[in-house]
mmCIF file of C-alpha atoms in Angstrom:
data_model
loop_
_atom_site.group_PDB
_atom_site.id
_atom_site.type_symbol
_atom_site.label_atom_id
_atom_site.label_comp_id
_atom_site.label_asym_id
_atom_site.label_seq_id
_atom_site.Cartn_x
_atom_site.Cartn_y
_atom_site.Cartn_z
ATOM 1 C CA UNK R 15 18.057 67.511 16.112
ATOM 2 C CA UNK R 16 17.762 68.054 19.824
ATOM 3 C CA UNK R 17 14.755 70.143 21.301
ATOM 4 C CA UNK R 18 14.322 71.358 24.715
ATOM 5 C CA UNK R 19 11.594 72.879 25.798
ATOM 6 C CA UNK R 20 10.692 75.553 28.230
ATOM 7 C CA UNK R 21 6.808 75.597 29.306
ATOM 8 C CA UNK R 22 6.554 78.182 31.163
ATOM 9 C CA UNK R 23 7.078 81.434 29.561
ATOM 10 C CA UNK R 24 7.463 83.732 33.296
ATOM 11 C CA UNK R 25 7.388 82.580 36.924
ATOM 12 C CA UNK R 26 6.981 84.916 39.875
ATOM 13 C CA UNK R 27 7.945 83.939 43.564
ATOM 14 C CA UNK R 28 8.292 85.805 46.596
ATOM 15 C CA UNK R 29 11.600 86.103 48.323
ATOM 16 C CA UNK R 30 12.574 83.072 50.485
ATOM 17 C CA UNK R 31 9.936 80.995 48.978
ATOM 18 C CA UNK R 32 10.842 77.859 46.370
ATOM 19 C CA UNK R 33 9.916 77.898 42.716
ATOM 20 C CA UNK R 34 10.548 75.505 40.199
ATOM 21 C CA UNK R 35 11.207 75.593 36.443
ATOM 22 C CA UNK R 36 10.266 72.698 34.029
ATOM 23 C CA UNK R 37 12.296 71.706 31.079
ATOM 24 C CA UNK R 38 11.971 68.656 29.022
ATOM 25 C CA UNK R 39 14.294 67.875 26.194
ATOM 26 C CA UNK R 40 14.146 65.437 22.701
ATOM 27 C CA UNK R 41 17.284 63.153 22.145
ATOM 28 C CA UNK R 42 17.938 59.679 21.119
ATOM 29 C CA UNK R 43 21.118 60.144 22.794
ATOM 30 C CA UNK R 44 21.783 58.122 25.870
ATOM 31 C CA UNK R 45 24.683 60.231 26.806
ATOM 32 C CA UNK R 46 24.647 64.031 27.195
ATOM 33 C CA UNK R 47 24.865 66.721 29.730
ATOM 34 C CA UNK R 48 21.926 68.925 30.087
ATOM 35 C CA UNK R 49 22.008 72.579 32.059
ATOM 36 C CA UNK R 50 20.305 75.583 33.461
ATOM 37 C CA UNK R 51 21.699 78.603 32.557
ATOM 38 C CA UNK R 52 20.954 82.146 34.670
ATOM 39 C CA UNK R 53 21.085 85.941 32.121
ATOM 40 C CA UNK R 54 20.406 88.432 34.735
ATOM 41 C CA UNK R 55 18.792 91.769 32.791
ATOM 42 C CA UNK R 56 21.904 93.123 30.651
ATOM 43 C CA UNK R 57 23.989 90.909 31.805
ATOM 44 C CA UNK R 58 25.902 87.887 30.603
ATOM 45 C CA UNK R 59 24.723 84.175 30.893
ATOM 46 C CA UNK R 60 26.218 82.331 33.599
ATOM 47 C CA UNK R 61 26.171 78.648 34.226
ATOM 48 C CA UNK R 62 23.991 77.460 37.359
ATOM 49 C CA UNK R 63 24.153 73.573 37.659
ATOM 50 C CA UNK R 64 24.498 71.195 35.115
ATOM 51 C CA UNK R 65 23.603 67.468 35.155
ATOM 52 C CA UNK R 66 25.697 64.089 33.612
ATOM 53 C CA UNK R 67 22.824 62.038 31.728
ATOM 54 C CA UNK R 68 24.968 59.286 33.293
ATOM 55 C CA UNK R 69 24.698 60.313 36.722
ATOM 56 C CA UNK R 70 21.361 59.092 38.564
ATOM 57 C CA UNK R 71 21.977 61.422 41.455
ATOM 58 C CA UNK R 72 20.262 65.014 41.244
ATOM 59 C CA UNK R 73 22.871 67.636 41.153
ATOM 60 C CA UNK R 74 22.689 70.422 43.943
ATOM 61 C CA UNK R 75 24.810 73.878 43.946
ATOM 62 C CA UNK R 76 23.756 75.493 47.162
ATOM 63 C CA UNK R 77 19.960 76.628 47.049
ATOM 64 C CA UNK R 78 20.004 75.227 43.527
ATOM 65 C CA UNK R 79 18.945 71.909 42.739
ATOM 66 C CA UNK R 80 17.666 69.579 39.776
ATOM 67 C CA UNK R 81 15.226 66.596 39.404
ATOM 68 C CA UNK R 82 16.601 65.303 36.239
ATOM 69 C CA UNK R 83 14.006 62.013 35.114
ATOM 70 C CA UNK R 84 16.289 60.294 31.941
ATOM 71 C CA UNK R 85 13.192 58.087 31.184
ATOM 72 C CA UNK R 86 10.409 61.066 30.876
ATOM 73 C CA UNK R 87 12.749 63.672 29.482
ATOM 74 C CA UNK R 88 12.790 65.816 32.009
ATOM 75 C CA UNK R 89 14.776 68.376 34.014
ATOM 76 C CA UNK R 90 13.304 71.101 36.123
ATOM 77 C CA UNK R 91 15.586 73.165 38.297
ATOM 78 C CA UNK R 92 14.415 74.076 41.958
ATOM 79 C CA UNK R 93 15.705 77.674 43.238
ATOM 80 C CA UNK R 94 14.960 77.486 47.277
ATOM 81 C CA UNK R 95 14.964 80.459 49.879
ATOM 82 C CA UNK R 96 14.761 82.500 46.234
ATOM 83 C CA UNK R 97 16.675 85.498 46.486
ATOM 84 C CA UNK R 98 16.441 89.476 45.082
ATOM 85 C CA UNK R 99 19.229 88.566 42.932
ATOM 86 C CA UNK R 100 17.896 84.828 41.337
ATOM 87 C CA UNK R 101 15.908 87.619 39.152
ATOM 88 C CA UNK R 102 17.184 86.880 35.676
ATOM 89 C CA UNK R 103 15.730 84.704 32.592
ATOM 90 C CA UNK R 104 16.868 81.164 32.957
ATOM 91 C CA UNK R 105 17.510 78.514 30.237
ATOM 92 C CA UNK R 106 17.518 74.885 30.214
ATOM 93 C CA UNK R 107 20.356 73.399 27.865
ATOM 94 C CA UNK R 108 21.331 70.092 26.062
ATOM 95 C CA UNK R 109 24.572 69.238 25.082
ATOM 96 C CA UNK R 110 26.110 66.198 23.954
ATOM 97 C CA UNK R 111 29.566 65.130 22.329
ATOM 98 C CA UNK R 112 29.390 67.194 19.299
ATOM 99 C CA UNK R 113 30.055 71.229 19.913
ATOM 100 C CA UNK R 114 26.779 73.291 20.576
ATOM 101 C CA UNK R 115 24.006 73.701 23.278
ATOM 102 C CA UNK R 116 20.792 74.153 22.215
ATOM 103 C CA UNK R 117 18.529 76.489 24.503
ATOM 104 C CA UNK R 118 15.148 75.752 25.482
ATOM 105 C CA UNK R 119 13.114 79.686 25.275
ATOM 106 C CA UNK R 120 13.743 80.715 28.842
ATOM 107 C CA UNK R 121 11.710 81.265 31.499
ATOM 108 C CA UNK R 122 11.677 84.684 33.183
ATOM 109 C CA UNK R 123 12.111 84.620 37.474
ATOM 110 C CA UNK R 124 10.450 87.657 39.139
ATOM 111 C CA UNK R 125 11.276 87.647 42.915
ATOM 112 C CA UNK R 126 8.591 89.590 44.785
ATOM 113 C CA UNK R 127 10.390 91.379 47.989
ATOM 114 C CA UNK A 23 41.881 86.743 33.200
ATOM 115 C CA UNK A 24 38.658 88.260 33.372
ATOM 116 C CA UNK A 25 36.098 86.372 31.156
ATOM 117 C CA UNK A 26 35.185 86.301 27.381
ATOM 118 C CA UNK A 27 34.798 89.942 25.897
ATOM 119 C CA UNK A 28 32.941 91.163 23.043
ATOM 120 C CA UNK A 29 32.968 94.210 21.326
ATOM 121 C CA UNK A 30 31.382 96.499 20.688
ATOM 122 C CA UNK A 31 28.389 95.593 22.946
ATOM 123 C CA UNK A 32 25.919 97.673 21.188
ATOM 124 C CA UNK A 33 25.921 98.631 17.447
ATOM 125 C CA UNK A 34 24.003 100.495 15.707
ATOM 126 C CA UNK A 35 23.636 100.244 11.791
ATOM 127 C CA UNK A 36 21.583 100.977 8.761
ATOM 128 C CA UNK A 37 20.342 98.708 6.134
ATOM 129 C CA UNK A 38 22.605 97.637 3.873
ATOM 130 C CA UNK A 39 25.499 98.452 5.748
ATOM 131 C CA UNK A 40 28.784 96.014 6.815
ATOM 132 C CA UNK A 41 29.138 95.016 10.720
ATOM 133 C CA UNK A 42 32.120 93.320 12.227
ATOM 134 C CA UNK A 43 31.919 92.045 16.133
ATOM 135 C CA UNK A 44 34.857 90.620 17.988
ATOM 136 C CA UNK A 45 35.298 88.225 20.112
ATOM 137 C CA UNK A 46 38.154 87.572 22.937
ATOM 138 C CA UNK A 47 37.807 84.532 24.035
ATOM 139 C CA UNK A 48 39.235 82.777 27.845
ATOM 140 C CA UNK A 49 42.565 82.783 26.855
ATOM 141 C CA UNK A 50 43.374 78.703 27.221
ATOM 142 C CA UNK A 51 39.749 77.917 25.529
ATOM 143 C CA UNK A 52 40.479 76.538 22.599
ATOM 144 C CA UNK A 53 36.656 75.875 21.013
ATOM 145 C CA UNK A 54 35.002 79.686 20.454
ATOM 146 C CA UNK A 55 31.079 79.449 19.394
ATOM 147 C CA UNK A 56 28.519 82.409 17.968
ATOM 148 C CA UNK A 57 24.918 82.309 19.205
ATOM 149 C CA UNK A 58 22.602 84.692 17.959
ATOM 150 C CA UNK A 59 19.799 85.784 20.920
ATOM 151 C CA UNK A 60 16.505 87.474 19.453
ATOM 152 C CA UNK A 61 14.531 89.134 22.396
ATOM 153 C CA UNK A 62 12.345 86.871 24.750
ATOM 154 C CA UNK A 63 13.867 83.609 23.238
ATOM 155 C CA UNK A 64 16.828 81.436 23.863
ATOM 156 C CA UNK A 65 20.314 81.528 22.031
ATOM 157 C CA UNK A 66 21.327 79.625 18.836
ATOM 158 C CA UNK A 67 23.870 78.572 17.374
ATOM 159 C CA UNK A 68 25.648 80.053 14.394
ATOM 160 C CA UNK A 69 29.042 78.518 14.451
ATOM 161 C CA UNK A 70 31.742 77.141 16.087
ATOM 162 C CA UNK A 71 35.547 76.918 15.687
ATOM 163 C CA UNK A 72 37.967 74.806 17.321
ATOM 164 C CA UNK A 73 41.278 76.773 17.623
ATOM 165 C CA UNK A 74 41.503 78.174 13.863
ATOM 166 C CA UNK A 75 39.646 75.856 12.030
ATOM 167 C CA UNK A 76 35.942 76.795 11.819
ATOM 168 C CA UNK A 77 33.937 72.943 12.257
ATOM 169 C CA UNK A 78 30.080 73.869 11.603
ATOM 170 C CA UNK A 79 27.792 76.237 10.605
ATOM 171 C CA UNK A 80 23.965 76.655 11.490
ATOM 172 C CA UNK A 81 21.545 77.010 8.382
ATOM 173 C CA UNK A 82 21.289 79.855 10.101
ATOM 174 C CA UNK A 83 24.445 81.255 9.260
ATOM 175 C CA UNK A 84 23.462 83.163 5.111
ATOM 176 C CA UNK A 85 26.059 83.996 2.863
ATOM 177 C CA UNK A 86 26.061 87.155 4.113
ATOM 178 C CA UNK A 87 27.535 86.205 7.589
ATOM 179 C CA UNK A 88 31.395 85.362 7.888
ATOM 180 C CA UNK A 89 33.121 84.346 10.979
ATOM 181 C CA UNK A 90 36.601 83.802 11.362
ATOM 182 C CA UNK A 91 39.644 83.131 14.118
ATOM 183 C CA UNK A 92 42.926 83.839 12.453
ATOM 184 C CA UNK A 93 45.576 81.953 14.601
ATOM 185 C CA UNK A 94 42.986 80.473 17.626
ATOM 186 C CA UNK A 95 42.635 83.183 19.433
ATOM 187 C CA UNK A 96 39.820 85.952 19.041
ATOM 188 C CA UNK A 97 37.195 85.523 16.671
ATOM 189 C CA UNK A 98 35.602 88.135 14.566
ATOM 190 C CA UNK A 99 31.811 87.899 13.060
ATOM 191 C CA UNK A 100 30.727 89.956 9.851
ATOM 192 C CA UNK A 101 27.706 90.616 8.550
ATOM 193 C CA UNK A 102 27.067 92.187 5.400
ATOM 194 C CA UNK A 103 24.583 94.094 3.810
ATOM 195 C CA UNK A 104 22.620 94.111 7.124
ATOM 196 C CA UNK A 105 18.721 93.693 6.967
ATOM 197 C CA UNK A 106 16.306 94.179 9.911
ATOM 198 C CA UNK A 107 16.006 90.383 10.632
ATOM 199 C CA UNK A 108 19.631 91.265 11.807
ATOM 200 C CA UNK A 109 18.612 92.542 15.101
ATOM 201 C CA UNK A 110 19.731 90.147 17.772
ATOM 202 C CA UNK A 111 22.091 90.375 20.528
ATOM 203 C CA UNK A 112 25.296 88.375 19.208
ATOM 204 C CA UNK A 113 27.067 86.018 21.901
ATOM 205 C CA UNK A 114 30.244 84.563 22.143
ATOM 206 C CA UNK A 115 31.664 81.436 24.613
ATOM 207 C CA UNK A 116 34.527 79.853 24.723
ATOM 208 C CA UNK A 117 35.151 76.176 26.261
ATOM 209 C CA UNK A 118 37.969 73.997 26.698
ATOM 210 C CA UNK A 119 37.813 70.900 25.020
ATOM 211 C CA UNK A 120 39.196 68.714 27.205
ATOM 212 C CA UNK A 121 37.094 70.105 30.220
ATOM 213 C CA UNK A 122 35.404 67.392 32.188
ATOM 214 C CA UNK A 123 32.049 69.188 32.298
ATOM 215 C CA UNK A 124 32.273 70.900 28.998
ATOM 216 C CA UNK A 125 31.225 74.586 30.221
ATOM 217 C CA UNK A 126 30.758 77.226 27.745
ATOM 218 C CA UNK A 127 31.448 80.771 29.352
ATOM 219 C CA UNK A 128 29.911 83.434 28.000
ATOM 220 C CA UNK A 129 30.498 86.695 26.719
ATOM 221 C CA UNK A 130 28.504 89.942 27.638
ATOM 222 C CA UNK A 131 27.058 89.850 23.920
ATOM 223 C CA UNK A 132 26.599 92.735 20.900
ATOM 224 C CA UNK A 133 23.243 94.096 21.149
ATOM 225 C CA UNK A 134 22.594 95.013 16.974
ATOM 226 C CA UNK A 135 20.102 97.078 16.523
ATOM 227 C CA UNK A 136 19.134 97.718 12.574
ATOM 228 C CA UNK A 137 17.175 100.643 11.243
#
């Protein structure tokens, strides 16, 4: 079974500033897709970048980016010029060709104004 | 079209008693999934259908849980005799299967609360 892991349980960053969220994952896959998933308070999950194991280039959506490292397991998603609204609980997810993610524990964004 | 919908989104309930959720999925999507969400941790999975046919279901899943999605389109989730490990928020996504990047959308969840 596939673990991913989320270290750090709440991170706090002041608005325009950068934080970054770790993630590393367990698979003996060599193919898979792995994302970071953004559940503001009350609200639903929505996807914010996802990443092709396949794919050596870092994916990038606008002030979001990833440093995905296949070899050491690891995915961490960078937010830049952090925002009011990146406030939410994020989650780091594995998929791979068979039908569910599994979710890492989430880590909680506070953006200080 | 507007998203995947769930309802209700909150439900109360007493021990013991019988609680159905449904789910609408995107209306195209034809793989639905259940996650269950307890507070401060991640989603997991439940079970997963691909139009009608249900494919898996989590260890999680007891006996008392039943999920079905007469015809592929929305899915309902029962649980009966409810106990007070029940309490989780209940999400729904939908995906199309032939999707390049294999998105799951999700749904605004049930929030089940029992006393």
């Amino acid at each position: 079974a596939q673990t991913v892991t989320q270290s750090q349980p709440e991170m706090s960053v002041q608005e325009a500033e950068t934080v970054t969220l770790s993630c590393t994952y367990d698979t003996s896959e060599s193919d898979y897709y792995l994302f970071w998933y953004k559940q503001p308070p009350s609200r639903q999950m929505i996807l914010v970048i996802r990443q092709e194991a396949y794919k050596q280039q870092n994916a990038t959506e606008n002030r979001f980016s990833v440093n995905f490292q296949k070899a050491a397991k690891s995915f961490s998603l960078k937010i830049s010029d952090s925002q009011l609204g990146d406030a939410a609980m994020y989650f780091c997810a594995y998929w791979n060709d068979d039908y569910k993610l599994s979710f890492g524990a989430g880590t909680t964004v506070t953006v200080r104004a | 079209d507007t998203g995947v919908s769930q309802d209700p989104r909150h439900k109360i309930t007493k021990r013991g008693q019988n609680v159905t959720f449904r789910c609408d999925p995107i209306s195209e999507h034809n793989r639905l999934y259940w996650y269950r969400q307890t507070l401060g941790q991640g989603p997991e999975f439940l079970t997963y259908f691909q139009n009608e046919a249900q494919l898996e279901k989590s260890r999680l899943l007891s006996d008392r849980f039943s999920a079905e999605r007469p015809k592929g389109s929305f899915s309902t989730l029962e649980i009966q005799r409810t106990e007070q490990g029940d309490s989780a928020m209940y999400l729904c996504a939908s995906s199309f299967r032939l999707a390049e990047h294999y998105e799951q959308f999700f749904g605004p969840g049930t929030r089940l609360t029992v006393l």
